mmCIF file of C-alpha atoms in Angstrom:
data_model
loop_
_atom_site.group_PDB
_atom_site.id
_atom_site.type_symbol
_atom_site.label_atom_id
_atom_site.label_comp_id
_atom_site.label_asym_id
_atom_site.label_seq_id
_atom_site.Cartn_x
_atom_site.Cartn_y
_atom_site.Cartn_z
ATOM 1 C CA ALA A 957 108.977 -68.672 -72.402
ATOM 2 C CA THR A 958 108.645 -69.575 -68.751
ATOM 3 C CA LEU A 959 105.935 -68.215 -66.488
ATOM 4 C CA THR A 960 106.207 -68.532 -62.733
ATOM 5 C CA ALA A 961 103.104 -67.592 -60.801
ATOM 6 C CA ASN A 962 101.430 -67.980 -57.459
ATOM 7 C CA PHE A 963 97.670 -68.168 -57.508
ATOM 8 C CA SER A 964 95.136 -68.645 -54.765
ATOM 9 C CA MET A 965 91.388 -68.849 -55.007
ATOM 10 C CA GLY A 966 89.608 -69.552 -51.752
ATOM 11 C CA LEU A 967 91.174 -72.693 -50.338
ATOM 12 C CA PHE A 968 92.856 -73.542 -53.635
ATOM 13 C CA LYS A 969 96.512 -72.528 -53.901
ATOM 14 C CA LEU A 970 98.853 -73.187 -56.788
ATOM 15 C CA ASP A 971 102.510 -72.428 -57.323
ATOM 16 C CA ALA A 972 103.152 -72.970 -60.991
ATOM 17 C CA LYS A 973 106.160 -72.865 -63.215
ATOM 18 C CA VAL A 974 104.831 -73.267 -66.732
ATOM 19 C CA GLU A 975 106.886 -73.436 -69.889
ATOM 20 C CA VAL A 976 105.043 -72.475 -73.045
ATOM 21 C CA SER A 977 106.624 -73.237 -76.389
ATOM 22 C CA TYR A 978 105.516 -71.078 -79.321
ATOM 23 C CA LEU A 979 105.534 -74.033 -81.726
ATOM 24 C CA ASN A 980 103.611 -76.301 -79.396
ATOM 25 C CA SER A 981 101.438 -73.758 -77.627
ATOM 26 C CA SER A 982 98.150 -75.635 -78.112
ATOM 27 C CA LEU A 983 99.684 -78.881 -76.883
ATOM 28 C CA SER A 984 101.350 -77.045 -73.994
ATOM 29 C CA VAL A 985 98.087 -75.457 -72.871
ATOM 30 C CA LEU A 986 96.344 -78.825 -73.158
ATOM 31 C CA ARG A 987 99.054 -80.535 -71.074
ATOM 32 C CA HIS A 988 98.960 -77.844 -68.383
ATOM 33 C CA SER A 989 95.181 -77.749 -68.514
ATOM 34 C CA ARG A 990 95.102 -81.463 -67.700
ATOM 35 C CA TYR A 991 97.586 -80.890 -64.871
ATOM 36 C CA LEU A 992 95.465 -78.067 -63.461
ATOM 37 C CA LEU A 993 92.370 -80.233 -63.783
ATOM 38 C CA GLU A 994 94.088 -82.893 -61.653
ATOM 39 C CA MET A 995 95.258 -80.255 -59.142
ATOM 40 C CA THR A 996 91.718 -78.874 -58.787
ATOM 41 C CA GLY A 997 90.200 -82.291 -58.178
ATOM 42 C CA GLY A 998 88.481 -82.349 -61.576
ATOM 43 C CA ASP A 999 86.788 -78.961 -61.143
ATOM 44 C CA ARG A 1000 86.762 -77.595 -64.708
ATOM 45 C CA ASP A 1001 85.541 -74.148 -63.638
ATOM 46 C CA ALA A 1002 88.440 -73.822 -61.175
ATOM 47 C CA ARG A 1003 90.866 -74.954 -63.891
ATOM 48 C CA ASN A 1004 89.526 -72.372 -66.323
ATOM 49 C CA ASP A 1005 89.688 -69.683 -63.632
ATOM 50 C CA VAL A 1006 93.362 -70.518 -63.054
ATOM 51 C CA LEU A 1007 94.151 -70.439 -66.784
ATOM 52 C CA ASN A 1008 92.352 -67.096 -67.138
ATOM 53 C CA ALA A 1009 93.870 -65.534 -64.006
ATOM 54 C CA LEU A 1010 97.410 -66.575 -64.932
ATOM 55 C CA ASN A 1011 96.837 -65.619 -68.580
ATOM 56 C CA LEU A 1012 98.096 -69.017 -69.730
ATOM 57 C CA TYR A 1013 96.379 -68.903 -73.098
ATOM 58 C CA PRO A 1014 99.248 -68.263 -75.566
ATOM 59 C CA ALA A 1015 98.877 -65.209 -77.805
ATOM 60 C CA ASP A 1016 98.952 -67.284 -80.988
ATOM 61 C CA ILE A 1017 95.763 -69.147 -80.029
ATOM 62 C CA THR A 1018 93.832 -66.438 -78.239
ATOM 63 C CA GLY A 1019 91.312 -64.362 -80.120
ATOM 64 C CA SER A 1020 91.616 -66.648 -83.117
ATOM 65 C CA ALA A 1021 87.879 -67.257 -83.373
ATOM 66 C CA LYS A 1022 85.590 -64.595 -84.741
ATOM 67 C CA VAL A 1023 82.612 -66.028 -82.867
ATOM 68 C CA MET A 1024 82.166 -68.235 -79.825
ATOM 69 C CA PHE A 1025 78.966 -70.202 -79.310
ATOM 70 C CA THR A 1026 77.612 -70.555 -75.804
ATOM 71 C CA ASN A 1027 76.940 -74.004 -74.409
ATOM 72 C CA PHE A 1028 73.858 -74.590 -72.265
ATOM 73 C CA GLY A 1029 73.459 -78.335 -72.759
ATOM 74 C CA PRO A 1030 73.426 -81.193 -75.263
ATOM 75 C CA ALA A 1031 70.579 -79.986 -77.501
ATOM 76 C CA GLU A 1032 71.919 -76.442 -77.743
ATOM 77 C CA ALA A 1033 75.495 -77.669 -78.279
ATOM 78 C CA ALA A 1034 74.398 -80.018 -81.080
ATOM 79 C CA LYS A 1035 72.652 -77.160 -82.909
ATOM 80 C CA SER A 1036 75.665 -74.896 -82.311
ATOM 81 C CA LEU A 1037 77.987 -77.484 -83.842
ATOM 82 C CA GLU A 1038 75.758 -77.695 -86.940
ATOM 83 C CA ILE A 1039 76.002 -73.934 -87.406
ATOM 84 C CA ILE A 1040 79.742 -73.864 -86.605
ATOM 85 C CA LYS A 1041 80.250 -76.326 -89.471
ATOM 86 C CA LEU A 1042 78.407 -73.943 -91.822
ATOM 87 C CA LEU A 1043 80.452 -70.977 -90.593
ATOM 88 C CA ARG A 1044 83.738 -72.811 -91.067
ATOM 89 C CA GLN A 1045 82.691 -73.852 -94.584
ATOM 90 C CA ALA A 1046 82.150 -70.139 -95.250
ATOM 91 C CA GLY A 1047 85.663 -69.371 -93.961
ATOM 92 C CA ILE A 1048 84.562 -67.931 -90.614
ATOM 93 C CA SER A 1049 86.458 -69.126 -87.549
ATOM 94 C CA ALA A 1050 84.145 -70.295 -84.782
ATOM 95 C CA GLU A 1051 84.297 -72.284 -81.565
ATOM 96 C CA ILE A 1052 81.973 -73.485 -78.843
ATOM 97 C CA TYR A 1053 82.435 -73.135 -75.101
ATOM 98 C CA PRO A 1054 83.743 -76.567 -74.081
ATOM 99 C CA GLU A 1055 81.032 -77.436 -71.546
ATOM 100 C CA ALA A 1056 77.632 -76.322 -70.299
ATOM 101 C CA SER A 1057 78.184 -73.423 -67.933
ATOM 102 C CA LYS A 1058 76.657 -70.163 -66.705
ATOM 103 C CA MET A 1059 76.300 -67.340 -69.231
ATOM 104 C CA LYS A 1060 78.536 -64.971 -67.220
ATOM 105 C CA LYS A 1061 81.443 -67.436 -67.253
ATOM 106 C CA GLN A 1062 81.089 -68.030 -70.992
ATOM 107 C CA MET A 1063 80.915 -64.315 -71.782
ATOM 108 C CA GLY A 1064 83.951 -63.765 -69.561
ATOM 109 C CA ARG A 1065 85.969 -66.302 -71.527
ATOM 110 C CA ALA A 1066 85.011 -64.711 -74.852
ATOM 111 C CA ASP A 1067 86.007 -61.313 -73.478
ATOM 112 C CA THR A 1068 89.309 -62.619 -72.080
ATOM 113 C CA LEU A 1069 90.169 -64.278 -75.385
ATOM 114 C CA GLY A 1070 89.223 -61.174 -77.382
ATOM 115 C CA ILE A 1071 86.527 -62.942 -79.378
ATOM 116 C CA PRO A 1072 84.439 -60.175 -80.982
ATOM 117 C CA PHE A 1073 81.082 -61.999 -81.196
ATOM 118 C CA VAL A 1074 79.177 -64.481 -79.052
ATOM 119 C CA ALA A 1075 76.436 -66.606 -80.585
ATOM 120 C CA ILE A 1076 73.727 -67.696 -78.171
ATOM 121 C CA ILE A 1077 71.450 -70.659 -78.738
ATOM 122 C CA GLY A 1078 69.067 -71.155 -75.852
ATOM 123 C CA GLU A 1079 65.593 -72.659 -75.664
ATOM 124 C CA THR A 1080 63.964 -69.804 -77.607
ATOM 125 C CA GLU A 1081 66.548 -69.807 -80.395
ATOM 126 C CA LEU A 1082 66.398 -73.604 -80.594
ATOM 127 C CA ALA A 1083 62.606 -73.470 -81.022
ATOM 128 C CA ASN A 1084 62.821 -70.644 -83.611
ATOM 129 C CA GLY A 1085 65.804 -72.010 -85.553
ATOM 130 C CA THR A 1086 67.716 -68.780 -84.915
ATOM 131 C CA VAL A 1087 70.867 -67.539 -83.210
ATOM 132 C CA THR A 1088 71.201 -64.462 -80.997
ATOM 133 C CA LEU A 1089 74.451 -62.721 -81.930
ATOM 134 C CA LYS A 1090 76.041 -60.410 -79.371
ATOM 135 C CA ASP A 1091 78.675 -57.896 -80.448
ATOM 136 C CA MET A 1092 81.130 -57.898 -77.531
ATOM 137 C CA THR A 1093 82.317 -54.359 -78.317
ATOM 138 C CA SER A 1094 79.000 -52.531 -78.654
ATOM 139 C CA GLY A 1095 76.840 -54.918 -76.611
ATOM 140 C CA GLU A 1096 74.249 -54.981 -79.418
ATOM 141 C CA GLN A 1097 72.297 -58.191 -79.851
ATOM 142 C CA SER A 1098 70.303 -59.401 -82.825
ATOM 143 C CA GLU A 1099 68.383 -62.576 -83.566
ATOM 144 C CA LEU A 1100 69.432 -64.037 -86.930
ATOM 145 C CA SER A 1101 68.853 -67.058 -89.112
ATOM 146 C CA PRO A 1102 71.980 -69.168 -89.725
ATOM 147 C CA GLU A 1103 72.178 -67.725 -93.266
ATOM 148 C CA ASN A 1104 71.992 -64.129 -92.003
ATOM 149 C CA LEU A 1105 74.559 -64.962 -89.295
ATOM 150 C CA ILE A 1106 77.021 -66.019 -91.990
ATOM 151 C CA ALA A 1107 76.363 -62.814 -93.989
ATOM 152 C CA LYS A 1108 76.795 -60.642 -90.884
ATOM 153 C CA LEU A 1109 80.089 -62.265 -89.865
ATOM 154 C CA LYS A 1110 81.706 -62.198 -93.354
#
C-alpha cells in the first residue's frame, strides 16, 4: 500500500510518499522511522509525532502488546526489562517505551497503538519492588507485585 501525506508541525513540514509492505511492515516502519529521524534533525519526539499523526504504524504490528511499560530513565527501564522477560516467559506480550519521555507522550502512544494496559515503574515502585498497572479502558490503577501482575494479565 502507498500512503501520500502532507504533515506540518510548527516549522517542520514533510511531504511523504511511504510504501508499506505487509510482509515487511516492521522493516518498512524502521526504515521510514530512520528517514523521519534524519528529516527532523534527530528529534525522536518529532519523529514519533509524525508517525502517530500519519498513522504509519501498520495494522499487523499495532496493538500487538498487551502491556506497555513506561520509561523514565535507566534504572526504571532496567527493572521494566526484568519484568518484561518474566511476562514474555508467561506468554504475555509486553514492550517498553523506547526512550525516557514524559508520561503524557507515553500514554498517548499506548492509546494510539491500542495497548490495553500500561505498566508504570517510577521511583516509588522501584523502591517498593512493585508495578502500577493502568487499565487504559477504565482508567483504574493498581499497585502490584510482579507475580500479581502476571496473574492479572493472564
